[in-house]
Tab-separated table of C-alpha atoms in Angstrom:
chain	number	residue	atom	x	y	z
A	1	THR	CA	3.073	-40.917	1.723
A	2	ALA	CA	6.301	-38.320	-0.011
A	3	LEU	CA	8.319	-39.587	-2.874
A	4	PRO	CA	11.743	-39.871	-2.618
A	5	ASP	CA	13.678	-37.568	-4.376
A	6	ALA	CA	14.036	-38.007	-8.277
A	7	ASP	CA	17.187	-40.166	-9.548
A	8	GLU	CA	18.383	-40.709	-13.022
A	9	GLU	CA	15.790	-43.913	-12.994
A	10	VAL	CA	13.045	-41.345	-12.570
A	11	LEU	CA	14.196	-39.357	-14.825
A	12	LYS	CA	14.460	-42.063	-17.631
A	13	LEU	CA	11.284	-43.499	-16.903
A	14	GLY	CA	9.390	-40.025	-17.427
A	15	ARG	CA	11.035	-39.058	-20.653
A	16	GLY	CA	10.112	-43.042	-21.538
A	17	ASN	CA	7.013	-42.615	-20.959
A	18	THR	CA	6.401	-38.507	-22.621
A	19	THR	CA	7.898	-37.210	-26.319
A	20	CYS	CA	10.420	-35.434	-24.604
A	21	LYS	CA	9.244	-31.780	-25.210
A	22	GLU	CA	7.301	-31.686	-21.926
A	23	CYS	CA	8.801	-29.718	-18.816
A	24	LEU	CA	11.493	-31.219	-17.063
A	25	PRO	CA	8.951	-31.125	-13.670
A	26	LEU	CA	6.112	-33.024	-15.734
A	27	GLN	CA	8.860	-35.987	-16.660
A	28	LEU	CA	10.128	-36.621	-13.293
A	29	THR	CA	6.648	-36.562	-11.936
A	30	VAL	CA	5.567	-38.892	-14.241
A	31	GLY	CA	8.683	-41.221	-13.687
A	32	SER	CA	7.989	-40.734	-9.862
A	33	LEU	CA	4.573	-42.312	-10.197
A	34	LEU	CA	5.728	-44.663	-12.221
A	35	LYS	CA	8.319	-45.949	-10.315
A	36	TYR	CA	6.387	-46.277	-7.153
A	37	LEU	CA	3.849	-48.265	-9.081
A	38	GLN	CA	6.969	-50.486	-10.093
A	39	GLU	CA	8.379	-50.875	-6.819
A	40	ARG	CA	5.213	-51.077	-4.543
A	41	LYS	CA	4.221	-53.947	-2.394
A	42	ASP	CA	0.797	-54.169	-2.433
A	43	LYS	CA	-0.042	-54.045	-6.203
A	44	ASP	CA	-3.994	-53.766	-5.093
A	45	GLU	CA	-3.787	-50.819	-2.784
A	46	LEU	CA	-5.986	-48.042	-4.106
A	47	LEU	CA	-3.138	-45.341	-5.072
A	48	VAL	CA	-4.484	-41.544	-5.332
A	49	TYR	CA	-1.592	-39.288	-6.684
A	50	PHE	CA	-1.617	-35.522	-5.362
A	51	MET	CA	-0.937	-33.536	-8.734
A	52	PRO	CA	-2.393	-29.899	-8.244
A	53	THR	CA	-2.615	-27.448	-11.472
A	54	ALA	CA	-2.845	-23.851	-12.139
A	55	GLY	CA	-3.612	-21.299	-14.811
A	56	GLY	CA	-2.015	-18.826	-16.399
A	57	PRO	CA	1.118	-19.096	-18.780
A	58	CYS	CA	2.109	-22.313	-17.633
A	59	ARG	CA	1.616	-25.684	-19.133
A	60	PHE	CA	1.777	-26.815	-15.284
A	61	GLY	CA	-2.163	-26.568	-15.861
A	62	GLN	CA	-2.086	-29.994	-18.501
A	63	TYR	CA	0.243	-31.766	-15.874
A	64	SER	CA	-3.063	-33.980	-14.506
A	65	GLN	CA	-4.565	-34.189	-17.779
A	66	PHE	CA	-1.729	-35.766	-19.427
A	67	MET	CA	-1.573	-37.643	-16.174
A	68	ARG	CA	-5.030	-38.960	-16.527
A	69	ALA	CA	-4.812	-40.230	-20.448
A	70	MET	CA	-1.285	-41.839	-19.436
A	71	ILE	CA	-2.686	-43.843	-16.678
A	72	GLU	CA	-5.854	-44.629	-19.039
A	73	ARG	CA	-3.530	-45.765	-21.912
A	74	LEU	CA	-1.546	-47.932	-19.813
A	75	ASP	CA	-4.250	-49.410	-18.319
A	76	ILE	CA	-3.410	-48.443	-14.681
A	77	LYS	CA	-5.433	-50.097	-12.539
A	78	ASN	CA	-6.830	-48.322	-8.652
A	79	VAL	CA	-5.026	-44.920	-9.811
A	80	THR	CA	-6.325	-41.545	-10.241
A	81	LEU	CA	-5.104	-37.847	-9.051
A	82	TYR	CA	-6.444	-35.333	-6.779
A	83	SER	CA	-5.457	-32.039	-8.214
A	84	LEU	CA	-6.045	-29.083	-6.150
A	85	ASP	CA	-6.453	-25.467	-8.271
A	86	ALA	CA	-4.554	-22.733	-7.434
A	87	GLU	CA	-6.936	-20.022	-9.028
A	88	ASN	CA	-8.943	-20.394	-6.109
A	89	SER	CA	-6.005	-20.551	-3.660
A	90	TYR	CA	-6.656	-24.404	-3.030
A	91	ALA	CA	-9.952	-23.486	-1.328
A	92	ASP	CA	-10.771	-27.148	-1.930
A	93	LEU	CA	-9.145	-28.722	0.243
A	94	ASP	CA	-11.468	-28.635	2.998
A	95	ALA	CA	-10.090	-30.648	5.642
A	96	SER	CA	-8.621	-28.253	8.559
A	97	ASN	CA	-6.331	-30.870	10.292
A	98	LEU	CA	-4.409	-31.511	6.469
A	99	THR	CA	-4.696	-27.937	5.773
A	100	LEU	CA	-2.513	-27.112	9.145
A	101	LYS	CA	-0.164	-30.615	8.865
A	102	LEU	CA	0.451	-29.234	5.398
A	103	TRP	CA	1.362	-25.533	6.248
A	104	THR	CA	3.279	-26.378	8.947
A	105	GLY	CA	5.278	-28.659	6.967
A	106	ILE	CA	6.116	-26.026	4.256
A	107	VAL	CA	6.857	-23.559	5.999
A	108	ILE	CA	9.618	-25.839	7.967
A	109	ALA	CA	10.906	-26.903	5.154
A	110	ASP	CA	11.110	-23.557	3.911
A	111	VAL	CA	12.768	-22.687	6.811
A	112	MET	CA	15.414	-25.087	7.080
A	113	GLU	CA	16.550	-25.021	3.286
A	114	ASP	CA	17.650	-21.738	4.245
A	115	ILE	CA	19.581	-23.092	7.377
A	116	TYR	CA	20.942	-25.970	4.895
A	117	GLY	CA	22.124	-23.262	2.368
A	118	THR	CA	23.864	-21.362	5.273
A	119	LEU	CA	25.457	-24.544	7.063
A	120	LEU	CA	26.999	-25.795	3.808
A	121	CYS	CA	29.080	-22.405	3.832
A	122	ALA	CA	29.470	-21.511	7.562
A	123	ALA	CA	30.100	-25.016	9.199
A	124	ARG	CA	33.938	-25.945	9.893
A	125	ASP	CA	33.355	-29.490	9.249
A	126	ARG	CA	30.478	-29.774	6.993
A	127	ASP	CA	29.814	-33.271	6.600
A	128	ALA	CA	29.442	-33.297	10.422
A	129	ALA	CA	26.964	-30.689	10.354
A	130	THR	CA	24.997	-32.194	7.456
A	131	ALA	CA	24.390	-35.223	9.608
A	132	VAL	CA	23.245	-32.927	12.648
A	133	TYR	CA	21.639	-31.317	10.127
A	134	ARG	CA	18.875	-34.373	8.634
A	135	GLU	CA	19.192	-36.142	12.074
A	136	GLU	CA	17.122	-32.821	13.041
A	137	CYS	CA	15.351	-32.793	10.109
A	138	ARG	CA	13.924	-36.561	10.471
A	139	LYS	CA	13.265	-35.571	13.809
A	140	ILE	CA	11.101	-32.902	13.277
A	141	VAL	CA	8.992	-35.161	10.832
A	142	GLN	CA	8.294	-37.712	13.601
A	143	VAL	CA	6.769	-34.826	15.711
A	144	LEU	CA	4.777	-33.187	12.875
A	145	GLU	CA	3.270	-36.945	12.125
A	146	GLN	CA	1.822	-36.655	15.475
A	147	SER	CA	0.588	-33.316	15.261
A	148	PRO	CA	0.926	-29.851	13.767
A	149	GLU	CA	-0.312	-27.813	16.756
A	150	LEU	CA	2.145	-25.282	17.462
A	151	LYS	CA	2.275	-26.633	20.895
A	152	ALA	CA	2.985	-29.791	20.207
A	153	ILE	CA	6.180	-29.153	17.589
A	154	ARG	CA	7.180	-26.144	19.288
A	155	PRO	CA	9.655	-28.468	22.141
A	156	GLN	CA	11.298	-29.626	19.333
A	157	LEU	CA	11.619	-26.827	16.873
A	158	GLU	CA	13.572	-25.256	20.251
A	159	ASN	CA	15.781	-28.668	20.333
A	160	THR	CA	16.574	-28.417	17.138
A	161	ALA	CA	17.949	-24.473	17.165
A	162	ALA	CA	19.481	-24.719	19.967
A	163	ARG	CA	21.162	-27.908	18.601
A	164	LEU	CA	21.921	-26.018	15.379
A	165	LYS	CA	23.628	-23.263	17.320
A	166	SER	CA	26.014	-25.135	18.602
A	167	ILE	CA	27.544	-26.270	15.557
A	168	PRO	CA	31.205	-24.873	15.566
A	169	LEU	CA	31.567	-22.496	12.487
A	170	LYS	CA	34.225	-21.199	10.544
A	171	LYS	CA	32.218	-17.838	9.338
A	172	LYS	CA	29.883	-15.541	10.904
A	173	PRO	CA	26.605	-16.190	8.863
A	174	GLU	CA	25.796	-12.110	8.184
A	175	GLU	CA	29.448	-12.222	6.225
A	176	ILE	CA	28.868	-15.099	3.603
A	177	PRO	CA	27.878	-13.894	0.387
A	178	THR	CA	24.473	-15.287	-0.182
A	179	ILE	CA	22.769	-15.699	-3.858
A	180	LEU	CA	18.993	-15.760	-4.450
A	181	LEU	CA	17.934	-18.474	-6.435
A	182	THR	CA	14.234	-17.898	-7.906
A	183	GLY	CA	12.806	-19.265	-10.428
A	184	GLU	CA	9.969	-22.112	-11.720
A	185	ILE	CA	8.902	-23.831	-8.173
A	186	PHE	CA	9.684	-27.058	-8.750
A	187	VAL	CA	12.829	-27.028	-10.630
A	188	ARG	CA	14.341	-24.437	-8.024
A	189	HIS	CA	13.653	-27.244	-5.291
A	190	ASP	CA	14.523	-30.169	-7.024
A	191	ASP	CA	18.105	-31.496	-6.342
A	192	LEU	CA	18.749	-33.257	-9.990
A	193	SER	CA	16.514	-30.713	-11.570
A	194	ARG	CA	18.965	-27.704	-10.399
A	195	GLN	CA	22.017	-29.843	-10.163
A	196	TYR	CA	22.962	-29.589	-6.897
A	197	LEU	CA	23.619	-26.100	-7.539
A	198	ILE	CA	23.176	-25.099	-3.805
A	199	GLU	CA	26.031	-27.309	-3.093
A	200	LYS	CA	28.270	-26.246	-5.709
A	201	LEU	CA	27.671	-22.283	-4.877
A	202	ALA	CA	29.037	-23.744	-1.251
A	203	ASP	CA	31.997	-24.985	-2.490
A	204	GLN	CA	32.932	-21.313	-3.993
A	205	GLY	CA	32.143	-19.557	-0.887
A	206	PHE	CA	28.120	-19.019	-1.422
A	207	ALA	CA	25.229	-19.563	0.563
A	208	THR	CA	21.915	-19.854	-1.237
A	209	LYS	CA	18.386	-18.696	-0.230
A	210	VAL	CA	15.949	-20.630	-2.292
A	211	ALA	CA	13.062	-18.644	-3.111
A	212	SER	CA	10.081	-20.245	-0.317
A	213	VAL	CA	7.332	-22.515	-1.681
A	214	MET	CA	5.565	-20.050	1.529
A	215	GLU	CA	5.969	-17.123	-1.246
A	216	TRP	CA	3.846	-19.190	-4.217
A	217	ILE	CA	0.964	-19.844	-1.443
A	218	TYR	CA	0.874	-16.802	-0.140
A	219	TYR	CA	0.581	-15.197	-4.047
A	220	THR	CA	-2.296	-17.785	-4.341
A	221	ASP	CA	-4.477	-16.181	-1.734
A	222	LEU	CA	-3.487	-12.396	-3.146
A	223	CYS	CA	-4.460	-12.956	-6.520
A	224	TYR	CA	-7.723	-14.761	-4.941
A	225	LYS	CA	-8.109	-11.534	-2.501
A	226	LYS	CA	-7.443	-8.997	-5.366
A	227	GLY	CA	-9.685	-10.541	-7.881
A	228	TRP	CA	-6.484	-11.177	-10.545
A	229	VAL	CA	-8.208	-14.623	-11.149
A	230	ASP	CA	-11.926	-15.077	-12.507
A	231	ILE	CA	-13.544	-16.220	-9.268
A	232	THR	CA	-16.295	-13.799	-7.354
A	233	LEU	CA	-15.444	-13.653	-3.513
A	234	SER	CA	-18.609	-14.094	-1.301
A	235	ALA	CA	-18.686	-12.279	2.179
A	236	LYS	CA	-18.264	-15.809	3.431
A	237	ASP	CA	-15.306	-16.372	1.261
A	238	LYS	CA	-13.456	-13.050	2.309
A	239	ALA	CA	-13.734	-14.124	5.895
A	240	ALA	CA	-12.278	-17.747	5.690
A	241	LEU	CA	-8.969	-16.399	3.437
A	242	PHE	CA	-8.870	-13.591	6.240
A	243	LEU	CA	-8.748	-16.151	8.481
A	244	ARG	CA	-6.625	-18.744	6.843
A	245	SER	CA	-4.238	-15.812	5.923
A	246	THR	CA	-4.359	-14.527	9.820
A	247	TRP	CA	-3.180	-18.168	11.295
A	248	MET	CA	-0.854	-18.851	8.272
A	249	LYS	CA	1.068	-15.562	8.992
A	250	GLN	CA	1.176	-16.532	12.481
A	251	TYR	CA	2.518	-19.886	12.515
A	252	GLU	CA	4.959	-18.102	9.355
A	253	ARG	CA	6.421	-16.382	11.998
A	254	THR	CA	6.729	-17.804	15.661
A	255	ILE	CA	8.281	-20.924	13.221
A	256	THR	CA	10.867	-18.540	11.964
A	257	LYS	CA	11.238	-17.058	15.351
A	258	ILE	CA	12.328	-19.905	16.803
A	259	LEU	CA	14.552	-21.820	14.370
A	260	ALA	CA	16.400	-18.548	14.126
A	261	GLY	CA	17.085	-18.984	17.324
A	262	SER	CA	19.933	-21.168	15.726
A	263	GLN	CA	21.616	-17.729	14.880
A	264	LEU	CA	22.230	-19.433	11.348
A	265	ILE	CA	19.800	-17.349	9.690
A	266	PRO	CA	17.910	-13.820	9.652
A	267	GLU	CA	14.483	-13.531	11.064
A	268	ARG	CA	12.442	-12.594	7.558
A	269	THR	CA	9.229	-13.582	7.064
A	270	GLU	CA	7.574	-13.579	3.304
A	271	ALA	CA	6.499	-10.127	1.991
A	272	VAL	CA	4.687	-11.076	-1.158
A	273	PRO	CA	2.855	-8.221	-1.952
A	274	HIS	CA	5.819	-6.020	-1.558
A	275	ILE	CA	7.561	-8.343	-4.528
A	276	VAL	CA	4.411	-8.034	-6.492
A	277	ASP	CA	4.578	-4.126	-5.589
A	278	GLN	CA	8.132	-4.121	-7.071
A	279	ALA	CA	7.337	-6.347	-10.271
A	280	GLY	CA	4.570	-4.297	-10.849
A	281	PRO	CA	5.611	-0.895	-12.919
A	282	ILE	CA	7.209	-3.928	-15.111
A	283	ILE	CA	5.049	-6.576	-15.781
A	284	SER	CA	1.344	-6.516	-14.970
A	285	PRO	CA	-0.195	-8.237	-11.848
A	286	ARG	CA	-2.471	-10.127	-14.041
A	287	LEU	CA	-0.319	-11.973	-16.048
A	288	LEU	CA	-0.638	-14.672	-13.545
A	289	GLY	CA	2.052	-16.802	-12.453
A	290	GLU	CA	5.736	-17.355	-11.296
A	291	ALA	CA	7.102	-14.452	-13.502
A	292	VAL	CA	6.104	-11.930	-11.601
A	293	LEU	CA	7.148	-13.343	-8.334
A	294	THR	CA	10.978	-14.264	-10.203
A	295	VAL	CA	10.949	-9.843	-11.595
A	296	GLY	CA	9.906	-8.846	-8.065
A	297	ALA	CA	12.097	-10.912	-5.944
A	298	ALA	CA	15.134	-9.908	-7.853
A	299	LEU	CA	14.251	-6.459	-8.031
A	300	ALA	CA	13.349	-6.136	-4.437
A	301	GLU	CA	16.450	-8.261	-2.784
A	302	VAL	CA	19.504	-7.666	-4.989
A	303	PRO	CA	22.153	-6.116	-3.437
A	304	ILE	CA	20.562	-6.196	-0.559
A	305	PRO	CA	20.300	-8.686	1.037
A	306	TYR	CA	21.392	-10.863	-1.814
A	307	CYS	CA	24.216	-9.737	-3.569
A	308	GLY	CA	23.063	-11.726	-6.837
A	309	ALA	CA	19.900	-13.574	-8.579
A	310	ILE	CA	19.776	-16.779	-9.993
A	311	ALA	CA	16.313	-17.914	-11.827
A	312	ILE	CA	16.177	-21.827	-12.801
A	313	GLY	CA	13.398	-23.121	-14.895
A	314	PRO	CA	12.926	-25.960	-17.299
A	315	PHE	CA	13.963	-25.960	-20.635
A	316	GLY	CA	11.555	-23.665	-22.614
A	317	CYS	CA	9.592	-22.496	-19.257
A	318	MET	CA	7.755	-19.164	-21.173
A	319	PRO	CA	7.314	-17.435	-16.798
A	320	ASN	CA	11.167	-18.532	-16.498
A	321	ARG	CA	11.811	-16.596	-20.504
A	322	VAL	CA	9.709	-13.426	-19.666
A	323	SER	CA	11.794	-12.835	-16.534
A	324	GLU	CA	14.909	-13.665	-17.992
A	325	ALA	CA	14.126	-11.424	-20.910
A	326	ILE	CA	13.077	-8.191	-18.068
A	327	LEU	CA	15.711	-8.774	-15.539
A	328	SER	CA	18.700	-9.255	-18.156
A	329	ARG	CA	17.450	-5.459	-18.630
A	330	GLU	CA	16.440	-4.209	-15.383
A	331	MET	CA	19.108	-5.831	-13.542
A	332	ASN	CA	21.645	-4.403	-15.482
A	333	ARG	CA	20.439	-0.629	-15.088
A	334	GLY	CA	21.970	-1.398	-11.114
A	335	LYS	CA	19.928	0.051	-8.252
A	336	ARG	CA	19.723	2.901	-5.891
A	337	ILE	CA	19.213	3.170	-2.380
A	338	ILE	CA	18.942	5.872	-0.202
A	339	ASN	CA	21.762	6.830	1.830
A	340	THR	CA	21.951	5.366	5.638
A	341	GLY	CA	24.072	8.747	6.926
A	342	ASN	CA	27.397	7.601	6.971
A	343	ASP	CA	30.104	9.537	5.025
A	344	THR	CA	30.697	6.589	3.039
A	345	GLY	CA	27.235	7.006	1.432
A	346	SER	CA	28.673	8.207	-2.070
A	347	GLU	CA	30.644	4.408	-2.628
A	348	ALA	CA	27.767	2.851	-1.624
A	349	GLU	CA	24.984	4.645	-4.023
A	350	SER	CA	28.222	4.041	-7.100
A	351	VAL	CA	28.196	0.467	-6.309
A	352	LEU	CA	24.407	-0.053	-6.461
A	353	ASN	CA	24.199	2.040	-9.616
A	354	SER	CA	26.705	-0.582	-11.218
A	355	PRO	CA	25.144	-3.494	-12.867
A	356	LEU	CA	23.462	-6.766	-10.446
A	357	PRO	CA	24.467	-9.249	-10.932
A	358	PHE	CA	21.673	-11.767	-12.583
A	359	LEU	CA	21.726	-15.515	-14.661
A	360	ALA	CA	18.923	-17.340	-15.922
A	361	ILE	CA	19.473	-20.815	-16.231
A	362	GLU	CA	17.129	-23.881	-18.018
A	363	SER	CA	17.493	-26.867	-16.384
A	364	ASP	CA	16.874	-30.849	-19.132
A	365	GLY	CA	17.616	-32.702	-15.927
A	366	ASN	CA	21.202	-33.126	-17.877
A	367	PRO	CA	24.830	-31.561	-16.035
A	368	PHE	CA	24.696	-27.687	-17.248
A	369	PRO	CA	26.717	-27.107	-20.561
A	370	GLN	CA	30.022	-25.732	-20.490
A	371	VAL	CA	28.646	-22.339	-21.627
A	372	ILE	CA	26.824	-22.294	-18.692
A	373	GLN	CA	29.004	-23.102	-16.205
A	374	ALA	CA	31.156	-20.289	-17.665
A	375	LYS	CA	28.105	-17.618	-17.256
A	376	LEU	CA	28.413	-19.207	-13.681
A	377	GLU	CA	31.924	-18.372	-13.029
A	378	VAL	CA	31.296	-14.803	-14.041
A	379	PHE	CA	28.050	-14.392	-12.078
A	380	LEU	CA	29.629	-15.330	-8.503
A	381	MET	CA	32.697	-13.249	-9.721
A	382	GLN	CA	30.039	-9.796	-9.992
A	383	ALA	CA	28.471	-11.005	-7.379
A	384	ALA	CA	31.621	-11.578	-5.158
A	385	ARG	CA	32.495	-8.051	-5.921
A	386	ILE	CA	29.190	-6.720	-4.946
A	387	HIS	CA	29.084	-8.254	-1.420
A	388	ALA	CA	32.915	-7.339	-0.324
A	389	ARG	CA	32.052	-3.494	-1.947
A	390	LEU	CA	28.894	-3.554	0.668
A	391	GLN	CA	30.795	-4.950	3.717
A	392	THR	CA	33.311	-2.140	3.161
A	393	VAL	CA	30.267	0.710	3.048
A	394	GLY	CA	28.123	-1.301	5.665
């Protein structure tokens, strides 16, 4: 059972059972569990709550420990946690069909979120387009519940792409300025945590690309493969990792290609090694966690294809503050790219040598304060200017 999106009641429950000094994602995941327990019909069911764990400079590794202690403290019966570890790339998930279903769902969800961010800006009738989008999401889930195999889900994905393609647009997707939303993985994907930032950006004429969940899974595989974690791979482990990575990439390419038929998103796949390489000269890849990905993505993908980057995370999040400290300096330096050969190359070069739009936001679940709203307004003005100048010299 997938728990519903967090709401104010979930946040209140979470805060009531924590000290409120913990990360926002802990408060929301605690609140989501407690709300489910309050509302469930079968009080005697045996419940397993999925809560992964990870190492590195992040308190996420303590979430499962906190929840176990809370379950014991509150004397909650028949509830336990299921925790997979990022350090071995979640290899403990030794169930091929479940792994396949999870990965297929992650890929589809990531690509569909990209489509959603574009539709909010490009659709002539946003409400009608959103209704079509959500209906297609429900159809995909129904098919995925039956089978995660490509041959089973391909027809529905093709139908979804065709229907989304038929939505009347007021603007071509490639003409819309797009913002990269990166940072802490939970907050950037949770509507309450990000305070409906995607919708707010769309109101200002900007599409949003949310850094994917796929990015993190590929990153844990890379750390495992490169030996950046304290685990030694046997020959069998290396072979298994290679085979798993191969079919994961195949699924991503196939699903992305089908849904790109909607003509709402480009046919791009994740390039995590490139992102990590971009961050390498500034931050060691052995400093495991999201800071490397946040820094690398902003440096690699702004101003092309995204005209600005927002790094969002929980209040007091160490990886996000590390990213902010680095990117506030590096993005201010601008970026130099090779001239593509047109006569306006000098103008393009001057655009990219100017400061690049970057904004760091910390969320505690409350509406963003006025100072953040003011910074966001300035950020969007800079992003719009960069986008307009690149469109001119493109």
